PDB file of C-alpha atoms and ligand atoms in Angstrom:
ATOM      1  CA  MET I   1       0.000   0.000   0.000  1.00 97.00           C
ATOM      2  CA  ASN I   2       0.947   3.651  -0.405  1.00 98.00           C
ATOM      3  CA  ILE I   3       0.665   5.247   3.047  1.00 98.00           C
ATOM      4  CA  VAL I   4       1.043   8.948   3.853  1.00 98.00           C
ATOM      5  CA  ILE I   5       2.214   9.777   7.382  1.00 99.00           C
ATOM      6  CA  LEU I   6       1.492  13.360   8.433  1.00 99.00           C
ATOM      7  CA  GLY I   7       4.237  13.948  10.985  1.00 98.00           C
ATOM      8  CA  GLY I   8       6.372  10.978   9.961  1.00 98.00           C
ATOM      9  CA  SER I   9       9.834  12.355  10.668  1.00 98.00           C
ATOM     10  CA  ARG I  10       9.980  11.904  14.439  1.00 97.00           C
ATOM     11  CA  GLY I  11       8.350  10.270  17.441  1.00 97.00           C
ATOM     12  CA  ILE I  12       5.250   8.123  16.993  1.00 98.00           C
ATOM     13  CA  GLY I  13       4.984   8.878  13.264  1.00 98.00           C
ATOM     14  CA  LYS I  14       8.512   7.641  12.639  1.00 98.00           C
ATOM     15  CA  ALA I  15       7.898   4.496  14.724  1.00 98.00           C
ATOM     16  CA  ALA I  16       4.756   3.824  12.663  1.00 98.00           C
ATOM     17  CA  ALA I  17       6.811   4.336   9.505  1.00 98.00           C
ATOM     18  CA  ALA I  18       9.393   1.773  10.675  1.00 98.00           C
ATOM     19  CA  GLU I  19       6.675  -0.808  11.297  1.00 98.00           C
ATOM     20  CA  LEU I  20       4.831  -0.118   8.049  1.00 98.00           C
ATOM     21  CA  ALA I  21       8.101  -0.271   6.065  1.00 97.00           C
ATOM     22  CA  LYS I  22       8.783  -3.727   7.580  1.00 96.00           C
ATOM     23  CA  ASP I  23       5.458  -4.848   6.125  1.00 97.00           C
ATOM     24  CA  GLY I  24       6.558  -3.663   2.679  1.00 96.00           C
ATOM     25  CA  HIS I  25       4.345  -0.574   2.401  1.00 97.00           C
ATOM     26  CA  ARG I  26       5.563   2.423   0.406  1.00 97.00           C
ATOM     27  CA  LEU I  27       5.623   5.554   2.552  1.00 98.00           C
ATOM     28  CA  LEU I  28       5.407   9.298   2.169  1.00 98.00           C
ATOM     29  CA  LEU I  29       6.603  11.116   5.284  1.00 98.00           C
ATOM     30  CA  VAL I  30       5.445  14.699   5.841  1.00 99.00           C
ATOM     31  CA  GLY I  31       7.005  17.232   8.222  1.00 98.00           C
ATOM     32  CA  ARG I  32       8.360  20.786   8.359  1.00 98.00           C
ATOM     33  CA  ASP I  33      12.001  20.107   9.211  1.00 98.00           C
ATOM     34  CA  ALA I  34      13.867  18.924   6.107  1.00 98.00           C
ATOM     35  CA  ASP I  35      16.844  17.532   8.064  1.00 98.00           C
ATOM     36  CA  ALA I  36      14.581  15.353  10.218  1.00 98.00           C
ATOM     37  CA  LEU I  37      12.842  14.070   7.082  1.00 98.00           C
ATOM     38  CA  TYR I  38      16.148  13.214   5.341  1.00 97.00           C
ATOM     39  CA  LYS I  39      17.352  11.456   8.489  1.00 98.00           C
ATOM     40  CA  ALA I  40      14.153   9.419   8.769  1.00 98.00           C
ATOM     41  CA  ARG I  41      14.330   8.465   5.092  1.00 97.00           C
ATOM     42  CA  GLN I  42      17.943   7.368   5.500  1.00 97.00           C
ATOM     43  CA  GLU I  43      17.037   5.214   8.522  1.00 96.00           C
ATOM     44  CA  LEU I  44      14.030   3.645   6.791  1.00 94.00           C
ATOM     45  CA  GLY I  45      15.588   3.174   3.381  1.00 83.00           C
ATOM     46  CA  GLY I  46      13.548   1.411   0.743  1.00 75.00           C
ATOM     47  CA  GLU I  47      11.165   3.456  -1.310  1.00 86.00           C
ATOM     48  CA  THR I  48      10.415   6.058   1.349  1.00 97.00           C
ATOM     49  CA  LYS I  49       9.433   9.447  -0.047  1.00 98.00           C
ATOM     50  CA  ILE I  50       9.426  12.717   1.871  1.00 98.00           C
ATOM     51  CA  PHE I  51       7.499  15.978   1.560  1.00 98.00           C
ATOM     52  CA  GLN I  52       8.520  19.089   3.440  1.00 98.00           C
ATOM     53  CA  GLY I  53       5.482  21.146   4.371  1.00 98.00           C
ATOM     54  CA  ASP I  54       3.426  22.644   7.156  1.00 98.00           C
ATOM     55  CA  ILE I  55      -0.024  21.057   7.348  1.00 98.00           C
ATOM     56  CA  THR I  56      -1.408  24.142   9.120  1.00 98.00           C
ATOM     57  CA  SER I  57      -0.752  26.240   6.010  1.00 98.00           C
ATOM     58  CA  GLU I  58      -3.629  26.074   3.554  1.00 98.00           C
ATOM     59  CA  ALA I  59      -1.259  26.678   0.637  1.00 98.00           C
ATOM     60  CA  GLU I  60       1.146  23.932   1.723  1.00 98.00           C
ATOM     61  CA  ALA I  61      -1.698  21.477   2.390  1.00 98.00           C
ATOM     62  CA  GLY I  62      -2.817  22.222  -1.181  1.00 98.00           C
ATOM     63  CA  LEU I  63       0.673  21.569  -2.583  1.00 98.00           C
ATOM     64  CA  LEU I  64       0.893  18.336  -0.580  1.00 98.00           C
ATOM     65  CA  THR I  65      -2.448  17.170  -1.965  1.00 98.00           C
ATOM     66  CA  GLU I  66      -1.306  17.996  -5.499  1.00 98.00           C
ATOM     67  CA  TYR I  67       1.917  16.048  -4.980  1.00 98.00           C
ATOM     68  CA  ILE I  68       0.049  13.049  -3.546  1.00 98.00           C
ATOM     69  CA  GLY I  69      -2.470  13.138  -6.396  1.00 98.00           C
ATOM     70  CA  GLN I  70       0.276  13.148  -9.025  1.00 98.00           C
ATOM     71  CA  SER I  71       3.015  11.008  -7.493  1.00 98.00           C
ATOM     72  CA  PHE I  72       1.729   8.903  -4.623  1.00 98.00           C
ATOM     73  CA  PRO I  73      -1.856   7.635  -5.084  1.00 98.00           C
ATOM     74  CA  PRO I  74      -2.742   6.835  -1.462  1.00 98.00           C
ATOM     75  CA  ASP I  75      -4.266   3.733   0.114  1.00 98.00           C
ATOM     76  CA  GLY I  76      -3.859   5.014   3.665  1.00 98.00           C
ATOM     77  CA  VAL I  77      -3.166   8.151   5.669  1.00 99.00           C
ATOM     78  CA  VAL I  78      -1.913   8.448   9.247  1.00 99.00           C
ATOM     79  CA  PHE I  79      -3.018  11.785  10.731  1.00 99.00           C
ATOM     80  CA  ASN I  80      -0.381  12.074  13.423  1.00 98.00           C
ATOM     81  CA  ALA I  81       1.164  15.586  13.440  1.00 98.00           C
ATOM     82  CA  ALA I  82       0.241  17.790  16.382  1.00 98.00           C
ATOM     83  CA  ALA I  83       1.129  20.981  18.223  1.00 98.00           C
ATOM     84  CA  PHE I  84       1.728  20.996  21.952  1.00 97.00           C
ATOM     85  CA  PRO I  85       0.960  23.839  24.365  1.00 97.00           C
ATOM     86  CA  ASP I  86       3.314  25.887  26.513  1.00 96.00           C
ATOM     87  CA  PRO I  87       4.296  23.438  29.308  1.00 93.00           C
ATOM     88  CA  ARG I  88       3.959  26.171  31.950  1.00 96.00           C
ATOM     89  CA  THR I  89       0.178  26.404  31.445  1.00 95.00           C
ATOM     90  CA  ALA I  90      -0.444  23.075  29.720  1.00 95.00           C
ATOM     91  CA  ARG I  91      -2.764  21.659  32.389  1.00 95.00           C
ATOM     92  CA  SER I  92      -5.089  24.663  32.546  1.00 97.00           C
ATOM     93  CA  VAL I  93      -8.077  25.846  30.539  1.00 98.00           C
ATOM     94  CA  LEU I  94      -8.088  29.184  32.363  1.00 98.00           C
ATOM     95  CA  LYS I  95      -4.535  30.401  31.783  1.00 98.00           C
ATOM     96  CA  PRO I  96      -3.777  29.951  28.044  1.00 98.00           C
ATOM     97  CA  SER I  97      -4.994  32.797  25.816  1.00 98.00           C
ATOM     98  CA  VAL I  98      -7.749  32.392  23.237  1.00 98.00           C
ATOM     99  CA  ARG I  99      -5.065  32.760  20.576  1.00 98.00           C
ATOM    100  CA  GLU I 100      -3.120  29.785  21.994  1.00 98.00           C
ATOM    101  CA  LEU I 101      -6.324  27.739  22.009  1.00 98.00           C
ATOM    102  CA  GLN I 102      -7.000  28.688  18.388  1.00 98.00           C
ATOM    103  CA  GLU I 103      -3.472  27.700  17.335  1.00 98.00           C
ATOM    104  CA  ILE I 104      -3.700  24.313  19.030  1.00 98.00           C
ATOM    105  CA  LEU I 105      -7.156  23.658  17.603  1.00 98.00           C
ATOM    106  CA  HIS I 106      -5.945  24.667  14.165  1.00 98.00           C
ATOM    107  CA  ALA I 107      -2.977  22.288  14.222  1.00 98.00           C
ATOM    108  CA  ASN I 108      -4.667  19.350  15.966  1.00 98.00           C
ATOM    109  CA  LEU I 109      -8.126  19.510  14.439  1.00 98.00           C
ATOM    110  CA  THR I 110      -8.711  21.958  11.580  1.00 98.00           C
ATOM    111  CA  ALA I 111      -5.581  21.081   9.593  1.00 99.00           C
ATOM    112  CA  HIS I 112      -6.464  17.361   9.737  1.00 99.00           C
ATOM    113  CA  TYR I 113     -10.118  18.117   8.966  1.00 98.00           C
ATOM    114  CA  ARG I 114      -9.026  19.967   5.824  1.00 98.00           C
ATOM    115  CA  LEU I 115      -6.563  17.283   4.726  1.00 98.00           C
ATOM    116  CA  ALA I 116      -9.132  14.539   5.259  1.00 98.00           C
ATOM    117  CA  GLN I 117     -11.465  16.452   2.902  1.00 98.00           C
ATOM    118  CA  LEU I 118      -8.677  16.829   0.334  1.00 98.00           C
ATOM    119  CA  LEU I 119      -7.359  13.264   0.553  1.00 98.00           C
ATOM    120  CA  LEU I 120     -10.593  11.279   0.817  1.00 98.00           C
ATOM    121  CA  PRO I 121     -11.347  11.664  -2.914  1.00 98.00           C
ATOM    122  CA  LEU I 122      -7.873  10.275  -3.694  1.00 98.00           C
ATOM    123  CA  LEU I 123      -8.489   7.233  -1.459  1.00 98.00           C
ATOM    124  CA  ARG I 124     -11.844   6.853  -3.148  1.00 97.00           C
ATOM    125  CA  GLU I 125     -10.192   6.762  -6.571  1.00 96.00           C
ATOM    126  CA  ARG I 126      -8.212   3.750  -5.306  1.00 96.00           C
ATOM    127  CA  GLY I 127     -11.423   1.987  -4.293  1.00 95.00           C
ATOM    128  CA  GLY I 128     -11.273   2.964  -0.608  1.00 96.00           C
ATOM    129  CA  GLY I 129      -8.599   2.854   2.077  1.00 97.00           C
ATOM    130  CA  ARG I 130      -7.720   3.640   5.661  1.00 98.00           C
ATOM    131  CA  MET I 131      -7.399   6.774   7.744  1.00 98.00           C
ATOM    132  CA  VAL I 132      -5.753   6.404  11.139  1.00 99.00           C
ATOM    133  CA  PHE I 133      -5.857   9.391  13.495  1.00 99.00           C
ATOM    134  CA  VAL I 134      -3.560   9.695  16.492  1.00 99.00           C
ATOM    135  CA  GLY I 135      -5.498  11.221  19.360  1.00 98.00           C
ATOM    136  CA  SER I 136      -4.542  11.031  23.020  1.00 98.00           C
ATOM    137  CA  THR I 137      -5.885   9.798  26.324  1.00 98.00           C
ATOM    138  CA  ALA I 138      -6.161  13.563  26.994  1.00 97.00           C
ATOM    139  CA  GLY I 139      -9.101  13.315  24.585  1.00 98.00           C
ATOM    140  CA  ILE I 140     -10.952  10.737  26.685  1.00 98.00           C
ATOM    141  CA  ARG I 141     -10.124  12.004  30.185  1.00 96.00           C
ATOM    142  CA  GLN I 142     -11.990  14.751  31.949  1.00 94.00           C
ATOM    143  CA  ASP I 143      -9.184  16.253  34.035  1.00 95.00           C
ATOM    144  CA  LYS I 144      -6.050  18.315  33.525  1.00 94.00           C
ATOM    145  CA  GLY I 145      -5.862  18.010  29.726  1.00 96.00           C
ATOM    146  CA  GLY I 146      -5.763  21.776  29.200  1.00 98.00           C
ATOM    147  CA  ILE I 147      -6.178  23.212  25.697  1.00 98.00           C
ATOM    148  CA  TYR I 148      -4.366  20.181  24.242  1.00 98.00           C
ATOM    149  CA  GLY I 149      -7.115  18.066  25.858  1.00 98.00           C
ATOM    150  CA  ILE I 150      -9.762  20.274  24.237  1.00 98.00           C
ATOM    151  CA  SER I 151      -8.163  19.699  20.826  1.00 98.00           C
ATOM    152  CA  LYS I 152      -8.009  15.913  21.325  1.00 98.00           C
ATOM    153  CA  TRP I 153     -11.603  15.741  22.630  1.00 98.00           C
ATOM    154  CA  ALA I 154     -12.629  17.648  19.510  1.00 98.00           C
ATOM    155  CA  LEU I 155     -10.607  15.268  17.331  1.00 99.00           C
ATOM    156  CA  ASN I 156     -12.259  12.311  19.078  1.00 98.00           C
ATOM    157  CA  GLY I 157     -15.746  13.643  18.278  1.00 98.00           C
ATOM    158  CA  TYR I 158     -14.789  14.535  14.722  1.00 98.00           C
ATOM    159  CA  VAL I 159     -13.271  11.107  13.991  1.00 98.00           C
ATOM    160  CA  HIS I 160     -16.450   9.309  15.111  1.00 98.00           C
ATOM    161  CA  LEU I 161     -18.543  11.463  12.775  1.00 98.00           C
ATOM    162  CA  LEU I 162     -16.053  11.084   9.916  1.00 98.00           C
ATOM    163  CA  ARG I 163     -16.065   7.276  10.294  1.00 98.00           C
ATOM    164  CA  ASN I 164     -19.797   7.194   9.803  1.00 98.00           C
ATOM    165  CA  GLU I 165     -19.651   9.378   6.683  1.00 98.00           C
ATOM    166  CA  ALA I 166     -16.486   7.933   5.104  1.00 98.00           C
ATOM    167  CA  LYS I 167     -17.717   4.331   5.162  1.00 97.00           C
ATOM    168  CA  ALA I 168     -19.956   5.158   2.187  1.00 97.00           C
ATOM    169  CA  TYR I 169     -16.720   5.585   0.177  1.00 97.00           C
ATOM    170  CA  GLY I 170     -15.063   2.398   1.432  1.00 97.00           C
ATOM    171  CA  VAL I 171     -12.766   4.381   3.714  1.00 98.00           C
ATOM    172  CA  SER I 172     -12.295   3.087   7.263  1.00 98.00           C
ATOM    173  CA  VAL I 173     -11.417   5.538  10.022  1.00 98.00           C
ATOM    174  CA  SER I 174      -9.577   4.640  13.236  1.00 98.00           C
ATOM    175  CA  LEU I 175      -8.616   6.611  16.319  1.00 99.00           C
ATOM    176  CA  VAL I 176      -5.619   5.555  18.426  1.00 99.00           C
ATOM    177  CA  ASN I 177      -5.384   7.270  21.818  1.00 98.00           C
ATOM    178  CA  PRO I 178      -1.982   6.872  23.490  1.00 98.00           C
ATOM    179  CA  GLY I 179      -1.110   7.805  27.043  1.00 96.00           C
ATOM    180  CA  GLY I 180       2.362   9.290  27.525  1.00 94.00           C
ATOM    181  CA  VAL I 181       4.945   8.109  24.980  1.00 95.00           C
ATOM    182  CA  TYR I 182       8.715   8.248  25.399  1.00 92.00           C
ATOM    183  CA  THR I 183       9.539  10.339  22.314  1.00 91.00           C
ATOM    184  CA  GLU I 184      12.653  12.490  21.844  1.00 88.00           C
ATOM    185  CA  ARG I 185      10.517  15.498  22.723  1.00 84.00           C
ATOM    186  CA  ARG I 186       9.395  13.955  26.012  1.00 83.00           C
ATOM    187  CA  LYS I 187      12.844  12.616  26.883  1.00 78.00           C
ATOM    188  CA  LYS I 188      13.884  16.238  27.385  1.00 66.00           C
ATOM    189  CA  GLU I 189      11.188  16.844  29.981  1.00 65.00           C
ATOM    190  CA  SER I 190      10.490  13.472  31.545  1.00 62.00           C
ATOM    191  CA  ASP I 191      11.318  11.175  34.417  1.00 59.00           C
ATOM    192  CA  GLY I 192      13.478   8.765  32.441  1.00 58.00           C
ATOM    193  CA  GLY I 193      10.718   6.775  30.843  1.00 63.00           C
ATOM    194  CA  ARG I 194       8.811   5.399  33.821  1.00 72.00           C
ATOM    195  CA  ARG I 195       5.098   5.406  33.064  1.00 85.00           C
ATOM    196  CA  LEU I 196       5.708   6.204  29.401  1.00 91.00           C
ATOM    197  CA  LEU I 197       5.011   3.923  26.441  1.00 94.00           C
ATOM    198  CA  GLU I 198       7.711   3.142  23.887  1.00 94.00           C
ATOM    199  CA  THR I 199       7.249   4.767  20.457  1.00 97.00           C
ATOM    200  CA  SER I 200       7.534   1.217  19.079  1.00 97.00           C
ATOM    201  CA  ASP I 201       4.337   0.274  20.995  1.00 98.00           C
ATOM    202  CA  LEU I 202       2.465   2.796  18.897  1.00 98.00           C
ATOM    203  CA  GLY I 203       4.295   1.729  15.755  1.00 98.00           C
ATOM    204  CA  ILE I 204       3.137  -1.862  16.325  1.00 98.00           C
ATOM    205  CA  VAL I 205      -0.483  -0.816  16.941  1.00 98.00           C
ATOM    206  CA  ILE I 206      -0.648   1.400  13.847  1.00 98.00           C
ATOM    207  CA  GLY I 207       1.142  -1.234  11.745  1.00 98.00           C
ATOM    208  CA  ALA I 208      -1.388  -3.870  12.887  1.00 98.00           C
ATOM    209  CA  ILE I 209      -4.337  -1.694  11.846  1.00 98.00           C
ATOM    210  CA  PHE I 210      -2.985  -1.710   8.290  1.00 98.00           C
ATOM    211  CA  ARG I 211      -2.740  -5.527   8.378  1.00 98.00           C
ATOM    212  CA  LEU I 212      -6.480  -5.976   8.894  1.00 98.00           C
ATOM    213  CA  SER I 213      -8.811  -7.130   6.169  1.00 97.00           C
ATOM    214  CA  ARG I 214     -10.518  -4.391   4.158  1.00 95.00           C
ATOM    215  CA  GLN I 215     -13.818  -4.947   5.899  1.00 95.00           C
ATOM    216  CA  ALA I 216     -12.368  -4.564   9.411  1.00 98.00           C
ATOM    217  CA  VAL I 217     -12.018  -1.282  11.267  1.00 98.00           C
ATOM    218  CA  VAL I 218     -10.484  -0.571  14.662  1.00 98.00           C
ATOM    219  CA  GLU I 219     -12.844   2.184  15.702  1.00 98.00           C
ATOM    220  CA  GLU I 220     -11.034   3.394  18.799  1.00 98.00           C
ATOM    221  CA  LEU I 221      -8.050   2.027  20.660  1.00 98.00           C
ATOM    222  CA  ASN I 222      -6.766   3.390  23.982  1.00 98.00           C
ATOM    223  CA  ILE I 223      -3.250   2.402  25.039  1.00 98.00           C
ATOM    224  CA  ARG I 224      -1.626   3.448  28.305  1.00 95.00           C
ATOM    225  CA  PRO I 225       1.299   2.418  30.487  1.00 92.00           C
ATOM    226  CA  ILE I 226       0.221  -0.275  32.989  1.00 91.00           C
ATOM    227  CA  ASP I 227       0.396   2.206  35.868  1.00 89.00           C
ATOM    228  CA  GLY I 228      -1.787   4.728  34.050  1.00 89.00           C
ATOM    229  CA  ASP I 229      -1.284   8.195  32.646  1.00 88.00           C
ATOM    230  CA  THR I 230       1.541  10.427  33.764  1.00 83.00           C
ATOM    231  CA  TYR I 231      -0.804  13.098  35.129  1.00 85.00           C
TER     232      TYR I 231
HETATM  233  N1  NAP B   1       4.356  11.768  22.905  1.00 84.32           N
HETATM  234  C1  NAP B   1       3.318  11.586  23.700  1.00 84.32           C
HETATM  235  O1  NAP B   1       3.456  11.421  24.909  1.00 84.32           O
HETATM  236  C2  NAP B   1       1.920  11.536  23.122  1.00 84.32           C
HETATM  237  C3  NAP B   1       0.891  11.070  23.953  1.00 84.32           C
HETATM  238  C4  NAP B   1      -0.405  10.998  23.443  1.00 84.32           C
HETATM  239  C5  NAP B   1      -0.651  11.377  22.136  1.00 84.32           C
HETATM  240  N2  NAP B   1       0.362  11.840  21.349  1.00 84.32           N
HETATM  241  C6  NAP B   1       0.023  12.230  19.996  1.00 84.32           C
HETATM  242  O2  NAP B   1       0.849  11.500  19.105  1.00 84.32           O
HETATM  243  C7  NAP B   1       1.097  12.256  17.926  1.00 84.32           C
HETATM  244  C8  NAP B   1       2.589  12.331  17.683  1.00 84.32           C
HETATM  245  O3  NAP B   1       3.200  12.920  18.823  1.00 84.32           O
HETATM  246  P1  NAP B   1       4.768  12.814  19.083  1.00 84.32           P
HETATM  247  O4  NAP B   1       4.933  12.917  20.551  1.00 84.32           O
HETATM  248  O5  NAP B   1       5.333  11.674  18.341  1.00 84.32           O
HETATM  249  O6  NAP B   1       5.237  14.204  18.452  1.00 84.32           O
HETATM  250  P2  NAP B   1       6.701  14.673  17.940  1.00 84.32           P
HETATM  251  O7  NAP B   1       7.761  13.774  18.428  1.00 84.32           O
HETATM  252  O8  NAP B   1       6.765  16.127  18.268  1.00 84.32           O
HETATM  253  O9  NAP B   1       6.554  14.475  16.358  1.00 84.32           O
HETATM  254  C9  NAP B   1       5.570  15.195  15.683  1.00 84.32           C
HETATM  255  C10 NAP B   1       5.705  14.939  14.205  1.00 84.32           C
HETATM  256  O10 NAP B   1       4.744  15.761  13.516  1.00 84.32           O
HETATM  257  C11 NAP B   1       5.432  16.699  12.659  1.00 84.32           C
HETATM  258  N3  NAP B   1       4.657  17.955  12.671  1.00 84.32           N
HETATM  259  C12 NAP B   1       4.303  18.685  13.749  1.00 84.32           C
HETATM  260  N4  NAP B   1       3.619  19.771  13.352  1.00 84.32           N
HETATM  261  C13 NAP B   1       3.546  19.725  11.994  1.00 84.32           C
HETATM  262  C14 NAP B   1       2.989  20.579  11.012  1.00 84.32           C
HETATM  263  N5  NAP B   1       2.357  21.712  11.343  1.00 84.32           N
HETATM  264  N6  NAP B   1       3.093  20.236   9.715  1.00 84.32           N
HETATM  265  C15 NAP B   1       3.736  19.076   9.356  1.00 84.32           C
HETATM  266  N7  NAP B   1       4.290  18.237  10.243  1.00 84.32           N
HETATM  267  C16 NAP B   1       4.203  18.564  11.557  1.00 84.32           C
HETATM  268  C17 NAP B   1       6.828  16.800  13.273  1.00 84.32           C
HETATM  269  O11 NAP B   1       7.807  17.248  12.350  1.00 84.32           O
HETATM  270  P3  NAP B   1       8.210  18.826  12.265  1.00 84.32           P
HETATM  271  O12 NAP B   1       8.203  19.376  13.655  1.00 84.32           O
HETATM  272  O13 NAP B   1       9.530  18.840  11.600  1.00 84.32           O
HETATM  273  O14 NAP B   1       7.132  19.433  11.418  1.00 84.32           O
HETATM  274  C18 NAP B   1       7.067  15.345  13.654  1.00 84.32           C
HETATM  275  O15 NAP B   1       7.358  14.573  12.521  1.00 84.32           O
HETATM  276  C19 NAP B   1       0.417  13.599  18.153  1.00 84.32           C
HETATM  277  O16 NAP B   1      -0.852  13.606  17.561  1.00 84.32           O
HETATM  278  C20 NAP B   1       0.292  13.680  19.661  1.00 84.32           C
HETATM  279  O17 NAP B   1      -0.771  14.525  20.063  1.00 84.32           O
HETATM  280  C21 NAP B   1       1.642  11.922  21.816  1.00 84.32           C
END
């Protein structure tokens, strides 16, 4: 299959890419930082393609869609890229400004909403396909998620509605909600990995979703460290 990974150069997206490459899928990794994309492509090898672009930019999302339409007819898309709030106020919905909320919602919901609209017709041309969204347990919990939690709750609601509508086109829609994951980004701020999942755990889960038969859909999957979330 041809699988696009939005946010495939680092963290969970890169771990998903590693797993999907093992299964022989052709990949297109999307991210803003060219060096990170080159590095990921070098590590993955094979037929991995890269596209440098910011999914929050309407113009760049348009260019990405054009590129995919012409050079990488998709069978699957992993909607994984996200923005994260200022750690100093991350657990509050009273302290961050409205502008910060809008930026987070734009990156974590609106940009994916737009790309799903743009890419669904391309999946349809291939006779259907899969969309896998990476949410968060912050989008199923009711405490301390802050504006990031708002964006993931919104994504959760959106994905359920999209699943119902996209099935008419043979497109299955999954939501994977991880608890804390030990990514490079979190290594800088964390407790050394206790109570954090490995990125490979998410890679395995996302890889497995793409191994299912066409008629099967994982609707929602929540995965946490045994001892629970980190907050
Ligand atoms: N890590 C965790 O503990 C955790 C827990 C629960 C859920 N999640 C979710 O898992 C997903 C991945 O998180 P992560 O921790 O792996 O993040 P990460 O390590 O920061 O990686 C994010 C990836 O997305 C790309 N990206 C970010 N913004 C982008 C944009 N505007 N346009 C294009 N690409 C963009 C990044 O590349 P560039 O920066 O170069 O663009 C990178 O490839 C997110 O949806 C996150 O909410 C993470």
